[in-house]
Coordinates of C-alpha atoms in Angstrom, one line a residue:
M1 CA -39.0 2.7 28.7
T2 CA -38.7 5.3 31.5
L3 CA -35.3 5.5 33.1
K4 CA -35.5 4.8 36.8
R5 CA -33.5 7.3 38.7
P6 CA -32.1 6.9 42.2
K7 CA -33.9 8.0 45.3
V8 CA -32.1 11.0 46.8
A9 CA -32.3 12.7 50.2
V10 CA -31.5 16.4 49.8
V11 CA -30.0 18.1 52.8
V12 CA -30.3 21.9 53.0
K13 CA -29.6 24.5 55.6
G14 CA -33.2 25.9 55.6
W15 CA -36.3 25.3 53.6
P16 CA -37.9 27.3 52.0
R17 CA -35.7 30.4 51.7
L18 CA -36.6 33.4 49.6
S19 CA -33.0 34.2 48.9
E20 CA -32.2 30.8 47.6
T21 CA -34.3 30.4 44.5
F22 CA -31.4 28.8 42.7
I23 CA -31.7 25.8 45.1
A24 CA -35.4 25.6 44.8
Q25 CA -35.2 25.9 41.0
E26 CA -32.7 23.0 40.8
I27 CA -34.6 20.7 43.2
V28 CA -38.0 21.2 41.5
A29 CA -36.3 20.6 38.1
L30 CA -34.8 17.3 39.4
E31 CA -38.1 16.2 40.7
E32 CA -39.8 17.0 37.4
T33 CA -37.0 15.1 35.6
G34 CA -38.1 12.0 37.5
Y35 CA -36.2 12.0 40.8
D36 CA -37.9 10.7 43.9
L37 CA -36.7 13.2 46.5
S38 CA -37.0 13.9 50.2
M39 CA -35.9 17.1 51.8
W40 CA -34.1 17.3 55.1
S41 CA -33.7 20.8 56.5
L42 CA -31.3 21.8 59.3
R43 CA -33.5 24.9 60.2
F44 CA -37.1 25.9 60.2
P45 CA -38.2 28.6 57.7
T46 CA -38.0 32.2 58.9
D47 CA -39.4 34.0 55.7
K48 CA -43.0 34.9 55.9
K49 CA -43.5 34.5 52.2
R50 CA -42.9 31.8 49.7
H51 CA -42.1 31.9 46.0
P52 CA -44.6 30.1 43.6
L53 CA -41.6 27.8 42.8
H54 CA -41.7 26.4 46.4
E55 CA -45.3 25.3 45.9
R56 CA -44.3 23.1 42.9
L57 CA -42.2 20.8 45.1
Q58 CA -43.9 17.5 45.8
A59 CA -41.2 16.0 48.0
P60 CA -41.8 15.5 51.7
V61 CA -39.9 18.0 53.9
H62 CA -38.4 16.8 57.2
Y63 CA -36.9 19.1 59.8
L64 CA -33.9 18.0 61.9
P65 CA -33.5 19.3 65.4
E66 CA -32.5 22.9 64.9
Y67 CA -31.0 23.0 68.4
L68 CA -30.2 19.7 70.1
H69 CA -31.6 20.7 73.5
Q70 CA -35.0 21.4 71.9
E71 CA -35.5 17.7 71.0
P72 CA -33.2 15.7 73.4
L73 CA -35.2 12.4 73.1
R74 CA -35.0 12.5 69.3
V75 CA -31.2 13.2 69.4
L76 CA -30.7 10.4 72.1
K77 CA -32.5 7.9 69.9
G78 CA -30.2 8.9 67.0
V79 CA -27.1 8.4 69.1
V80 CA -28.2 5.1 70.7
S81 CA -29.3 3.7 67.3
G82 CA -25.8 4.6 66.0
L83 CA -24.0 2.7 68.7
F84 CA -25.0 -0.5 67.1
K85 CA -23.7 0.4 63.7
K86 CA -20.1 -0.4 62.9
R87 CA -19.5 2.7 60.8
F88 CA -20.9 4.9 63.6
W89 CA -17.5 4.7 65.3
T90 CA -15.7 5.7 62.1
A91 CA -18.0 8.7 61.8
L92 CA -17.4 9.5 65.5
G93 CA -13.7 9.4 65.0
I94 CA -13.8 11.8 62.0
W95 CA -16.1 14.1 64.0
V96 CA -13.8 14.2 67.0
K97 CA -10.9 15.1 64.7
D98 CA -13.0 17.9 63.2
L99 CA -14.1 19.1 66.6
R100 CA -10.5 19.4 67.8
R101 CA -9.9 21.9 65.0
D102 CA -13.3 23.6 65.3
V103 CA -14.3 23.7 68.9
T104 CA -17.8 25.2 68.5
R105 CA -21.4 24.5 69.4
N106 CA -22.1 24.4 65.7
R107 CA -19.8 21.4 65.3
V108 CA -21.5 19.6 68.1
R109 CA -24.9 20.3 66.6
R110 CA -23.7 19.0 63.2
F111 CA -23.0 15.5 64.7
G112 CA -26.3 15.4 66.7
Q113 CA -28.2 16.3 63.6
A114 CA -26.3 13.7 61.6
C115 CA -27.2 11.0 64.2
V116 CA -30.9 11.9 63.8
L117 CA -30.6 11.9 60.0
A118 CA -28.9 8.5 59.9
R119 CA -31.6 7.0 62.1
E120 CA -34.6 8.4 60.4
L121 CA -33.5 8.2 56.8
P122 CA -35.5 5.5 55.0
D123 CA -33.7 2.3 53.9
D124 CA -34.5 2.8 50.2
I125 CA -32.5 6.0 49.8
D126 CA -29.7 5.6 47.3
L127 CA -27.8 8.8 47.8
L128 CA -27.4 11.8 50.1
Y129 CA -27.0 15.2 48.4
A130 CA -26.2 18.4 50.3
H131 CA -26.6 22.1 49.3
F132 CA -23.7 24.1 50.7
M133 CA -20.2 22.8 51.5
H134 CA -20.1 23.9 55.1
T135 CA -22.7 22.9 57.7
P136 CA -25.1 20.9 55.5
A137 CA -22.2 18.9 53.9
S138 CA -20.8 18.1 57.4
V139 CA -24.1 16.7 58.6
T140 CA -24.5 14.8 55.3
R141 CA -21.0 13.4 55.5
Y142 CA -21.2 12.2 59.0
A143 CA -24.7 10.6 58.3
A144 CA -23.5 9.0 55.1
I145 CA -20.5 7.4 56.9
M146 CA -22.8 6.0 59.6
R147 CA -25.2 4.6 56.9
D148 CA -22.3 3.4 54.6
M149 CA -23.8 5.2 51.6
P150 CA -22.5 7.7 49.0
W151 CA -23.0 11.4 49.3
S152 CA -22.5 14.5 47.1
V153 CA -22.6 18.2 47.5
S154 CA -23.3 21.5 45.7
A155 CA -21.1 24.4 46.7
H156 CA -22.0 28.1 46.1
A157 CA -20.3 31.1 47.5
K158 CA -19.9 31.8 51.3
D159 CA -19.4 28.1 52.0
I160 CA -16.5 28.0 49.5
W161 CA -14.7 31.2 50.6
T162 CA -15.2 31.1 54.4
S163 CA -14.7 27.4 55.1
P164 CA -11.3 26.4 56.4
E165 CA -9.0 24.8 53.8
W166 CA -8.6 21.6 55.8
E167 CA -12.3 21.0 55.8
K168 CA -12.8 21.6 52.1
R169 CA -9.8 19.4 51.3
E170 CA -11.1 16.5 53.4
K171 CA -14.6 16.7 51.9
L172 CA -13.0 16.2 48.5
Q173 CA -10.7 13.2 49.3
D174 CA -11.7 9.5 49.0
S175 CA -9.4 8.6 51.9
T176 CA -11.4 10.8 54.3
F177 CA -14.9 9.7 53.1
G178 CA -15.3 12.6 50.8
A179 CA -18.1 13.4 48.4
E180 CA -18.5 11.3 45.3
F181 CA -18.7 14.6 43.4
L182 CA -19.0 18.3 44.1
A183 CA -21.0 20.6 41.8
T184 CA -20.3 24.3 41.9
C185 CA -21.9 27.2 40.0
T186 CA -18.9 29.3 39.1
K187 CA -15.6 28.7 37.2
V188 CA -13.6 30.6 39.8
G189 CA -15.1 28.4 42.6
A190 CA -14.6 25.2 40.5
D191 CA -10.9 26.0 39.8
H192 CA -10.3 26.7 43.5
L193 CA -11.9 23.5 44.7
A194 CA -10.4 21.3 42.0
E195 CA -6.9 22.3 43.4
L196 CA -8.0 20.8 46.8
A197 CA -9.5 17.6 45.5
D198 CA -7.6 14.3 45.2
R199 CA -8.6 14.4 41.5
P200 CA -9.9 17.3 39.5
D201 CA -12.8 15.4 38.0
R202 CA -14.4 15.1 41.4
V203 CA -15.4 18.8 41.0
E204 CA -17.7 19.9 38.1
L205 CA -18.7 23.4 37.0
V206 CA -22.5 23.4 36.8
Y207 CA -24.1 26.8 36.2
H208 CA -27.5 27.1 37.8
G209 CA -28.8 29.0 34.7
L210 CA -32.3 30.2 34.6
D211 CA -35.6 28.5 33.9
L212 CA -37.2 31.0 31.6
T213 CA -40.6 29.3 31.9
R214 CA -40.9 30.9 35.3
F215 CA -40.6 34.4 33.8
P216 CA -42.7 36.5 31.5
E217 CA -41.4 37.7 28.2
P218 CA -39.4 40.9 28.7
P219 CA -41.3 44.1 28.1
T220 CA -41.3 45.4 24.6
E221 CA -40.9 49.0 25.8
R222 CA -39.5 50.4 29.0
R223 CA -41.3 53.0 30.9
V224 CA -40.5 56.7 30.2
G225 CA -40.3 59.7 32.4
D226 CA -40.3 60.2 36.2
G227 CA -36.5 60.2 36.4
A228 CA -34.1 57.3 36.7
R229 CA -35.3 54.3 38.7
F230 CA -32.6 52.1 40.2
L231 CA -33.4 48.7 41.7
S232 CA -31.4 46.3 43.9
V233 CA -32.4 42.9 45.1
G234 CA -30.3 41.2 47.8
R235 CA -29.9 40.6 51.5
L236 CA -28.7 43.5 53.5
V237 CA -25.3 42.0 54.3
E238 CA -21.8 43.3 53.8
K239 CA -20.9 41.4 50.7
K240 CA -23.7 43.0 48.7
G241 CA -22.1 46.5 49.1
F242 CA -25.3 48.4 49.7
D243 CA -23.5 50.8 52.2
R244 CA -21.3 51.9 49.4
L245 CA -24.2 52.2 47.0
I246 CA -26.0 54.5 49.4
S247 CA -22.8 56.7 49.6
A248 CA -22.8 56.7 45.8
L249 CA -26.4 57.8 45.5
A250 CA -25.6 60.8 47.7
L251 CA -22.9 61.8 45.1
L252 CA -25.3 61.9 42.1
P253 CA -25.7 65.3 40.6
K254 CA -28.4 67.6 41.9
D255 CA -30.0 67.9 38.5
L256 CA -30.5 64.1 38.1
D257 CA -34.0 63.0 39.1
W258 CA -33.6 59.5 40.6
H259 CA -35.2 56.9 43.0
W260 CA -33.7 53.7 44.4
E261 CA -35.8 50.7 45.4
H262 CA -34.4 47.9 47.5
I263 CA -35.9 44.4 47.8
G264 CA -34.5 41.9 50.4
G265 CA -34.2 41.2 54.1
G266 CA -31.6 39.9 56.5
G267 CA -28.6 41.7 57.8
D268 CA -28.7 45.2 59.4
G269 CA -31.2 47.3 57.5
S270 CA -31.5 49.8 60.3
F271 CA -27.8 50.8 59.9
L272 CA -28.3 51.4 56.2
K273 CA -31.5 53.4 56.8
V274 CA -29.7 55.6 59.3
Q275 CA -26.9 56.1 56.7
A276 CA -29.5 57.3 54.1
E277 CA -31.0 59.7 56.6
T278 CA -27.6 61.1 57.6
L279 CA -26.8 61.7 53.9
G280 CA -30.2 63.4 53.3
I281 CA -31.4 61.0 50.6
A282 CA -33.9 58.8 52.6
D283 CA -36.9 60.4 50.8
R284 CA -35.6 59.0 47.5
I285 CA -35.3 55.4 48.7
T286 CA -38.0 52.7 49.1
W287 CA -37.3 49.7 51.3
R288 CA -39.6 46.9 50.2
G289 CA -38.2 44.2 52.4
A290 CA -38.6 40.5 51.5
C291 CA -40.7 39.9 48.4
D292 CA -41.8 36.9 46.4
Q293 CA -40.8 36.2 42.8
P294 CA -43.8 37.9 41.1
E295 CA -43.2 41.1 43.1
V296 CA -39.5 41.1 42.2
I297 CA -40.3 40.6 38.5
A298 CA -42.8 43.4 38.6
A299 CA -40.2 45.8 40.1
M300 CA -37.7 44.8 37.4
R301 CA -40.1 45.6 34.7
E302 CA -40.7 49.1 36.1
S303 CA -37.0 50.0 36.6
D304 CA -34.2 51.4 34.4
V305 CA -31.0 50.0 36.0
F306 CA -30.4 47.0 38.2
V307 CA -27.5 47.7 40.6
L308 CA -25.6 45.0 42.6
P309 CA -22.4 46.5 44.0
S310 CA -21.0 43.1 45.3
R311 CA -17.7 43.2 47.2
I312 CA -15.5 40.9 49.3
A313 CA -16.5 41.1 53.0
E314 CA -14.0 41.3 55.8
D315 CA -14.4 37.6 56.6
G316 CA -13.8 36.6 52.9
D317 CA -17.4 36.0 52.1
R318 CA -18.4 37.1 48.6
D319 CA -21.0 36.4 45.9
G320 CA -20.6 33.6 43.4
L321 CA -22.7 34.4 40.3
P322 CA -25.9 35.9 41.7
N323 CA -28.9 34.4 39.9
V324 CA -30.7 37.8 40.4
L325 CA -28.4 39.2 37.7
M326 CA -29.7 36.7 35.2
E327 CA -33.3 37.3 36.4
A328 CA -32.8 41.0 35.7
A329 CA -31.4 40.2 32.3
S330 CA -34.5 38.0 31.5
Q331 CA -36.6 41.2 31.8
K332 CA -34.1 43.2 29.7
L333 CA -33.1 45.4 32.7
C334 CA -29.8 47.1 32.4
L335 CA -27.1 45.7 34.7
L336 CA -24.6 47.5 36.8
S337 CA -22.4 45.4 39.1
T338 CA -18.8 44.9 40.1
P339 CA -16.0 42.5 38.8
V340 CA -16.1 40.3 42.0
S341 CA -15.9 36.6 41.9
A342 CA -17.8 35.0 39.0
I343 CA -19.8 38.1 38.0
P344 CA -17.5 38.6 34.9
E345 CA -18.4 35.1 33.8
F346 CA -21.8 36.5 32.9
I347 CA -21.2 40.2 32.3
T348 CA -18.5 41.5 30.0
N349 CA -17.9 45.1 30.9
G350 CA -19.4 47.5 28.4
E351 CA -21.1 44.7 26.4
H352 CA -23.6 43.0 28.7
G353 CA -23.6 45.7 31.4
I354 CA -21.2 47.9 33.3
L355 CA -18.7 46.4 35.8
S356 CA -17.6 49.2 38.1
S357 CA -15.3 49.5 41.1
D358 CA -17.3 49.4 44.3
E359 CA -16.0 52.8 45.4
P360 CA -18.8 55.3 45.7
E361 CA -17.4 57.7 43.2
A362 CA -17.1 55.1 40.5
L363 CA -20.6 53.7 41.2
A364 CA -22.0 57.2 41.1
A365 CA -20.3 57.9 37.7
A366 CA -21.6 54.7 36.3
M367 CA -25.2 55.3 37.5
E368 CA -25.2 58.8 36.1
R369 CA -23.9 57.5 32.8
L370 CA -26.6 54.8 32.5
A371 CA -29.4 57.1 33.8
R372 CA -28.7 59.6 31.0
D373 CA -28.0 57.3 28.1
A374 CA -31.1 55.2 27.2
D375 CA -29.5 54.0 24.0
L376 CA -26.6 52.5 25.9
R377 CA -28.9 50.8 28.3
E378 CA -30.9 49.3 25.4
R379 CA -27.8 48.1 23.6
M380 CA -26.4 46.3 26.7
T381 CA -29.8 44.8 27.7
E382 CA -30.2 43.2 24.3
A383 CA -26.6 41.7 24.6
A384 CA -27.2 40.4 28.1
Y385 CA -30.5 38.8 27.1
G386 CA -28.7 37.1 24.2
R387 CA -26.0 35.8 26.5
L388 CA -28.5 34.6 29.0
T389 CA -30.5 32.6 26.4
A390 CA -27.4 31.3 24.6
H391 CA -25.3 30.2 27.5
F392 CA -27.1 30.5 30.9
L393 CA -30.3 28.5 30.7
M394 CA -31.1 25.9 33.4
Q395 CA -31.6 22.8 31.3
P396 CA -27.9 22.0 30.5
G397 CA -26.9 22.2 34.2
I398 CA -29.8 19.9 35.2
A399 CA -28.6 17.4 32.6
Q400 CA -25.0 17.5 34.0
L401 CA -26.3 17.1 37.5
D402 CA -28.6 14.2 36.5
A403 CA -25.6 12.3 35.0
R404 CA -23.5 12.9 38.1
L405 CA -26.2 11.9 40.6
Q406 CA -26.9 8.7 38.7
A407 CA -23.2 7.8 38.6
A408 CA -22.7 8.6 42.3
A409 CA -25.7 6.4 43.3
Q410 CA -24.0 3.5 41.6
K411 CA -21.5 3.5 44.4
A412 CA -24.3 2.5 46.9

């Protein structure tokens, strides 16, 4: 007999997004596990490409008003419909309290989107489930209160470290209509959020892991010659540390033949390109822009060292455990990163890769060492691949999430 799973509405900030393969991987896996899902996106897509993974999703995708003034009639219908629901006034009171502490247009937009969601959500939905603890979880929480139904959330990185403590705490408390459970993908994030919850078991560590069926077997031999090829994949934002990486590249010895390739969009790429020009290394850099998964994998298979110099941004934003590190490990590409946030949960320095300071001098020294020592690279790539396949595959996390979603839906 096939287990009947709850019908779940998934609320995301934007769909699809090239930089959020970890979300797409999870949602597709849940659907293939037997979940009847619907997607509710707060924003329209901006990426021109899609990953093949996005095409596997069968769930319908609904777009809420990205800006309230663009669809005033739809928002008005949501508000008027809510006026006749008893719990609407409870949600309104909680939103007003939130607005007093966060007087922003974004906070107003969250409530308007929640009214639309509460009105348009089908009656047979058992559970609301949000990805990201900040804006998507706020919209989900307000709508769940209006509809008198349970909700849950998955938290990742920026949403954990840049959200105000009062908001995180209240989303993790029964007395303030908090989430039935919160899943998060790093131990450092889980420990932090468990301290804010009314009970620790409301928070669960669920590593995203990697679905190796989406990736080819790693190459049996790496390419040889043509100097050292460094690769980075990530958005061009402060927390990725690419400005310091460019400074480090300029410090590499003159006798080292190297090339750096970057894949990713977002942020201020023009600033980084000017930096490279100023340092006289622009001719050794290829800016690929946003690429789909097959293009990323192909680049990994042709590179020698994967470099991700993550750091803590001025506003507190930081990476969690970037899935791209596991993706690089799946192709037995040597890893060079930094001991920020949860990265050491996957990489032990000197065993599965190198964890360097994000200072340019330290990064340059690590890159030179790895560029010149092929035996060291091979030893660490084998260890990282072993760690990936032993402890960081997707299936255990999906099983955890399945159990928590089923339990949460019982509260309906």
